[in-house]
PDB file of C-alpha atoms in Angstrom:
ATOM      1  CA  UNK A   1      91.879 115.877 156.736  1.00 51.00           C
ATOM      2  CA  UNK A   2      90.738 117.685 153.627  1.00 51.00           C
ATOM      3  CA  UNK A   3      91.372 116.261 150.199  1.00 53.00           C
ATOM      4  CA  UNK A   4      93.287 119.261 149.091  1.00 53.00           C
ATOM      5  CA  UNK A   5      95.900 118.860 151.781  1.00 54.00           C
ATOM      6  CA  UNK A   6      97.120 115.626 150.501  1.00 52.00           C
ATOM      7  CA  UNK A   7     100.000 116.316 148.007  1.00 53.00           C
ATOM      8  CA  UNK A   8      99.175 113.415 145.715  1.00 52.00           C
ATOM      9  CA  UNK A   9      95.518 114.604 145.338  1.00 49.00           C
ATOM     10  CA  UNK A  10      96.246 118.252 144.684  1.00 49.00           C
ATOM     11  CA  UNK A  11      95.213 119.469 141.186  1.00 49.00           C
ATOM     12  CA  UNK A  12      98.012 121.162 139.501  1.00 47.00           C
ATOM     13  CA  UNK A  13      97.880 123.008 136.209  1.00 44.00           C
ATOM     14  CA  UNK A  14      99.560 120.923 133.437  1.00 43.00           C
ATOM     15  CA  UNK A  15     103.016 122.034 132.587  1.00 42.00           C
ATOM     16  CA  UNK A  16     103.132 123.890 129.142  1.00 41.00           C
ATOM     17  CA  UNK A  17     104.216 121.431 126.418  1.00 38.00           C
ATOM     18  CA  UNK A  18     106.819 122.182 123.899  1.00 45.00           C
ATOM     19  CA  UNK A  19     105.216 121.661 120.438  1.00 48.00           C
ATOM     20  CA  UNK A  20     107.085 119.010 118.605  1.00 56.00           C
ATOM     21  CA  UNK A  21     106.373 117.705 115.194  1.00 68.00           C
ATOM     22  CA  UNK A  22     106.276 113.983 114.821  1.00 80.00           C
ATOM     23  CA  UNK A  23     108.294 112.295 112.053  1.00 82.00           C
ATOM     24  CA  UNK A  24     105.029 110.630 110.606  1.00 83.00           C
ATOM     25  CA  UNK A  25     103.526 114.180 110.083  1.00 81.00           C
ATOM     26  CA  UNK A  26     106.855 115.407 108.542  1.00 82.00           C
ATOM     27  CA  UNK A  27     107.211 112.714 105.900  1.00 86.00           C
ATOM     28  CA  UNK A  28     107.023 113.194 102.132  1.00 88.00           C
ATOM     29  CA  UNK A  29     104.610 110.540 100.734  1.00 88.00           C
ATOM     30  CA  UNK A  30     103.131 111.510  97.552  1.00 91.00           C
ATOM     31  CA  UNK A  31     104.981 111.034  94.252  1.00 92.00           C
ATOM     32  CA  UNK A  32     103.983 114.481  93.104  1.00 90.00           C
ATOM     33  CA  UNK A  33     105.601 115.971  96.270  1.00 87.00           C
ATOM     34  CA  UNK A  34     108.873 114.187  95.559  1.00 90.00           C
ATOM     35  CA  UNK A  35     108.777 115.395  91.804  1.00 91.00           C
ATOM     36  CA  UNK A  36     108.166 118.863  92.836  1.00 90.00           C
ATOM     37  CA  UNK A  37     110.956 118.774  95.346  1.00 88.00           C
ATOM     38  CA  UNK A  38     113.420 117.362  92.855  1.00 89.00           C
ATOM     39  CA  UNK A  39     112.593 120.020  90.362  1.00 89.00           C
ATOM     40  CA  UNK A  40     112.907 122.877  92.971  1.00 87.00           C
ATOM     41  CA  UNK A  41     116.089 121.391  94.617  1.00 82.00           C
ATOM     42  CA  UNK A  42     118.343 122.260  91.752  1.00 77.00           C
ATOM     43  CA  UNK A  43     121.501 120.184  92.531  1.00 83.00           C
ATOM     44  CA  UNK A  44     122.242 116.965  94.295  1.00 89.00           C
ATOM     45  CA  UNK A  45     124.493 117.285  97.513  1.00 92.00           C
ATOM     46  CA  UNK A  46     126.601 114.222  98.530  1.00 94.00           C
ATOM     47  CA  UNK A  47     127.955 113.039 101.857  1.00 92.00           C
ATOM     48  CA  UNK A  48     130.009 109.985 102.620  1.00 92.00           C
ATOM     49  CA  UNK A  49     127.091 107.481 102.526  1.00 94.00           C
ATOM     50  CA  UNK A  50     124.250 109.228 100.881  1.00 95.00           C
ATOM     51  CA  UNK A  51     123.019 111.919  98.551  1.00 94.00           C
ATOM     52  CA  UNK A  52     120.445 114.483  99.396  1.00 95.00           C
ATOM     53  CA  UNK A  53     118.252 117.228  97.905  1.00 93.00           C
ATOM     54  CA  UNK A  54     116.927 120.347  99.657  1.00 92.00           C
ATOM     55  CA  UNK A  55     114.084 122.197  98.153  1.00 90.00           C
ATOM     56  CA  UNK A  56     112.015 125.172  99.391  1.00 88.00           C
ATOM     57  CA  UNK A  57     108.338 124.630  99.666  1.00 85.00           C
ATOM     58  CA  UNK A  58     105.861 126.523  97.642  1.00 80.00           C
ATOM     59  CA  UNK A  59     103.619 127.181 100.564  1.00 79.00           C
ATOM     60  CA  UNK A  60     105.664 126.605 103.725  1.00 76.00           C
ATOM     61  CA  UNK A  61     103.928 123.951 105.960  1.00 77.00           C
ATOM     62  CA  UNK A  62     106.667 122.970 108.345  1.00 81.00           C
ATOM     63  CA  UNK A  63     109.441 120.531 107.787  1.00 86.00           C
ATOM     64  CA  UNK A  64     109.187 117.497 105.533  1.00 90.00           C
ATOM     65  CA  UNK A  65     111.536 114.661 104.773  1.00 93.00           C
ATOM     66  CA  UNK A  66     111.484 112.015 102.256  1.00 94.00           C
ATOM     67  CA  UNK A  67     113.424 108.740 102.081  1.00 95.00           C
ATOM     68  CA  UNK A  68     114.142 106.869  98.648  1.00 94.00           C
ATOM     69  CA  UNK A  69     115.886 103.598  98.660  1.00 95.00           C
ATOM     70  CA  UNK A  70     116.012 102.045  95.102  1.00 93.00           C
ATOM     71  CA  UNK A  71     116.139  98.453  94.211  1.00 94.00           C
ATOM     72  CA  UNK A  72     119.755  98.764  93.220  1.00 94.00           C
ATOM     73  CA  UNK A  73     120.588  99.059  96.966  1.00 92.00           C
ATOM     74  CA  UNK A  74     119.635  95.518  97.570  1.00 93.00           C
ATOM     75  CA  UNK A  75     116.848  93.101  98.492  1.00 96.00           C
ATOM     76  CA  UNK A  76     113.708  94.233 100.180  1.00 96.00           C
ATOM     77  CA  UNK A  77     114.852  93.255 103.570  1.00 96.00           C
ATOM     78  CA  UNK A  78     117.990  95.292 103.118  1.00 96.00           C
ATOM     79  CA  UNK A  79     116.086  98.398 101.923  1.00 96.00           C
ATOM     80  CA  UNK A  80     113.693  98.167 104.736  1.00 96.00           C
ATOM     81  CA  UNK A  81     116.502  97.885 107.255  1.00 96.00           C
ATOM     82  CA  UNK A  82     118.009 101.040 105.717  1.00 96.00           C
ATOM     83  CA  UNK A  83     114.781 102.863 105.905  1.00 95.00           C
ATOM     84  CA  UNK A  84     114.178 101.797 109.564  1.00 95.00           C
ATOM     85  CA  UNK A  85     117.619 103.069 110.584  1.00 95.00           C
ATOM     86  CA  UNK A  86     117.248 106.351 108.964  1.00 96.00           C
ATOM     87  CA  UNK A  87     113.698 106.812 110.315  1.00 95.00           C
ATOM     88  CA  UNK A  88     114.897 106.148 113.880  1.00 95.00           C
ATOM     89  CA  UNK A  89     117.703 108.639 113.571  1.00 95.00           C
ATOM     90  CA  UNK A  90     115.222 111.323 111.968  1.00 94.00           C
ATOM     91  CA  UNK A  91     112.681 110.517 114.742  1.00 93.00           C
ATOM     92  CA  UNK A  92     115.209 111.440 117.465  1.00 93.00           C
ATOM     93  CA  UNK A  93     116.167 114.682 115.776  1.00 93.00           C
ATOM     94  CA  UNK A  94     112.906 115.704 113.978  1.00 91.00           C
ATOM     95  CA  UNK A  95     113.184 119.258 115.452  1.00 90.00           C
ATOM     96  CA  UNK A  96     116.455 119.834 113.461  1.00 91.00           C
ATOM     97  CA  UNK A  97     114.706 119.526 110.046  1.00 91.00           C
ATOM     98  CA  UNK A  98     114.872 122.814 108.250  1.00 89.00           C
ATOM     99  CA  UNK A  99     111.594 124.704 108.443  1.00 88.00           C
ATOM    100  CA  UNK A 100     109.786 125.509 105.081  1.00 87.00           C
ATOM    101  CA  UNK A 101     111.860 122.988 103.122  1.00 89.00           C
ATOM    102  CA  UNK A 102     111.777 119.525 101.772  1.00 91.00           C
ATOM    103  CA  UNK A 103     114.611 117.358 102.412  1.00 94.00           C
ATOM    104  CA  UNK A 104     115.040 114.047 100.398  1.00 94.00           C
ATOM    105  CA  UNK A 105     117.697 111.484 101.390  1.00 95.00           C
ATOM    106  CA  UNK A 106     119.188 108.822  98.966  1.00 96.00           C
ATOM    107  CA  UNK A 107     121.210 106.510 101.056  1.00 96.00           C
ATOM    108  CA  UNK A 108     123.961 104.276  99.422  1.00 95.00           C
ATOM    109  CA  UNK A 109     124.484 100.673 100.245  1.00 93.00           C
ATOM    110  CA  UNK A 110     127.118 101.517 102.773  1.00 93.00           C
ATOM    111  CA  UNK A 111     124.359 102.605 105.232  1.00 94.00           C
ATOM    112  CA  UNK A 112     123.721  98.858 105.885  1.00 92.00           C
ATOM    113  CA  UNK A 113     127.178  98.260 107.442  1.00 93.00           C
ATOM    114  CA  UNK A 114     128.047 101.604 108.915  1.00 95.00           C
ATOM    115  CA  UNK A 115     127.918 101.909 112.746  1.00 96.00           C
ATOM    116  CA  UNK A 116     124.656 103.473 113.895  1.00 96.00           C
ATOM    117  CA  UNK A 117     126.533 106.408 115.813  1.00 96.00           C
ATOM    118  CA  UNK A 118     128.472 107.204 112.727  1.00 97.00           C
ATOM    119  CA  UNK A 119     125.284 107.281 110.615  1.00 96.00           C
ATOM    120  CA  UNK A 120     123.539 109.423 113.136  1.00 96.00           C
ATOM    121  CA  UNK A 121     126.582 111.769 113.051  1.00 96.00           C
ATOM    122  CA  UNK A 122     126.273 111.941 109.315  1.00 96.00           C
ATOM    123  CA  UNK A 123     122.668 112.622 109.379  1.00 96.00           C
ATOM    124  CA  UNK A 124     123.138 115.392 111.924  1.00 96.00           C
ATOM    125  CA  UNK A 125     125.859 116.961 109.690  1.00 96.00           C
ATOM    126  CA  UNK A 126     123.262 116.961 106.809  1.00 95.00           C
ATOM    127  CA  UNK A 127     120.679 118.495 108.753  1.00 94.00           C
ATOM    128  CA  UNK A 128     123.111 121.293 109.834  1.00 95.00           C
ATOM    129  CA  UNK A 129     124.123 121.782 106.268  1.00 94.00           C
ATOM    130  CA  UNK A 130     120.640 121.905 105.129  1.00 92.00           C
ATOM    131  CA  UNK A 131     119.636 124.488 107.851  1.00 92.00           C
ATOM    132  CA  UNK A 132     122.644 126.596 106.982  1.00 92.00           C
ATOM    133  CA  UNK A 133     121.695 126.534 103.256  1.00 89.00           C
ATOM    134  CA  UNK A 134     118.044 127.496 104.108  1.00 87.00           C
ATOM    135  CA  UNK A 135     119.251 130.280 106.389  1.00 86.00           C
ATOM    136  CA  UNK A 136     121.499 131.601 103.498  1.00 85.00           C
ATOM    137  CA  UNK A 137     118.615 131.248 101.039  1.00 78.00           C
ATOM    138  CA  UNK A 138     116.335 133.345 103.352  1.00 73.00           C
ATOM    139  CA  UNK A 139     118.974 136.058 103.707  1.00 64.00           C
ATOM    140  CA  UNK A 140     119.748 136.316  99.955  1.00 55.00           C
ATOM    141  CA  UNK A 141     116.191 136.526  98.628  1.00 46.00           C
ATOM    142  CA  UNK A 142     115.447 140.084 100.051  1.00 44.00           C
ATOM    143  CA  UNK A 143     118.797 141.361  98.726  1.00 40.00           C
ATOM    144  CA  UNK A 144     117.986 140.193  95.277  1.00 41.00           C
ATOM    145  CA  UNK A 145     114.555 141.762  95.136  1.00 43.00           C
ATOM    146  CA  UNK A 146     115.924 145.104  96.493  1.00 45.00           C
ATOM    147  CA  UNK A 147     118.737 145.051  93.847  1.00 48.00           C
ATOM    148  CA  UNK A 148     116.237 144.220  91.154  1.00 49.00           C
ATOM    149  CA  UNK A 149     113.872 147.132  92.142  1.00 51.00           C
ATOM    150  CA  UNK A 150     116.835 149.618  92.261  1.00 49.00           C
ATOM    151  CA  UNK A 151     118.103 148.642  88.837  1.00 51.00           C
ATOM    152  CA  UNK A 152     114.687 149.133  87.073  1.00 46.00           C
TER     153      UNK A 152
END
């Protein structure tokens, strides 16, 4: 019996992989990146248990997300728990992050007590709104430039 006739020993080409960005690669870490995103974001958006900012990147480099949990939220172990919960949800849905934008989430204290499924639903709603805003911004930029050229 030849080696190639055994199904478990046959060499098959690997299946093509879907490129997926990891959350670790998509996180905002530097203070300067946060400051630039705050300046470019313009306004703060609010949801039931958090505030969030969406800023276009100067040089699009994929999706990035930042989490800020201030000391006013609670003690260190509470802040860490909030960040762990948010990172877990974002890790599950990293492909939904708006491409070419920085998203910064500011959770409120209620994130500690809210059910995980409700928190996940809220994050998904925020990601949908962020993607919709980013799509609107991409559509309106060319219109403005054409109008500006025709007026001159």
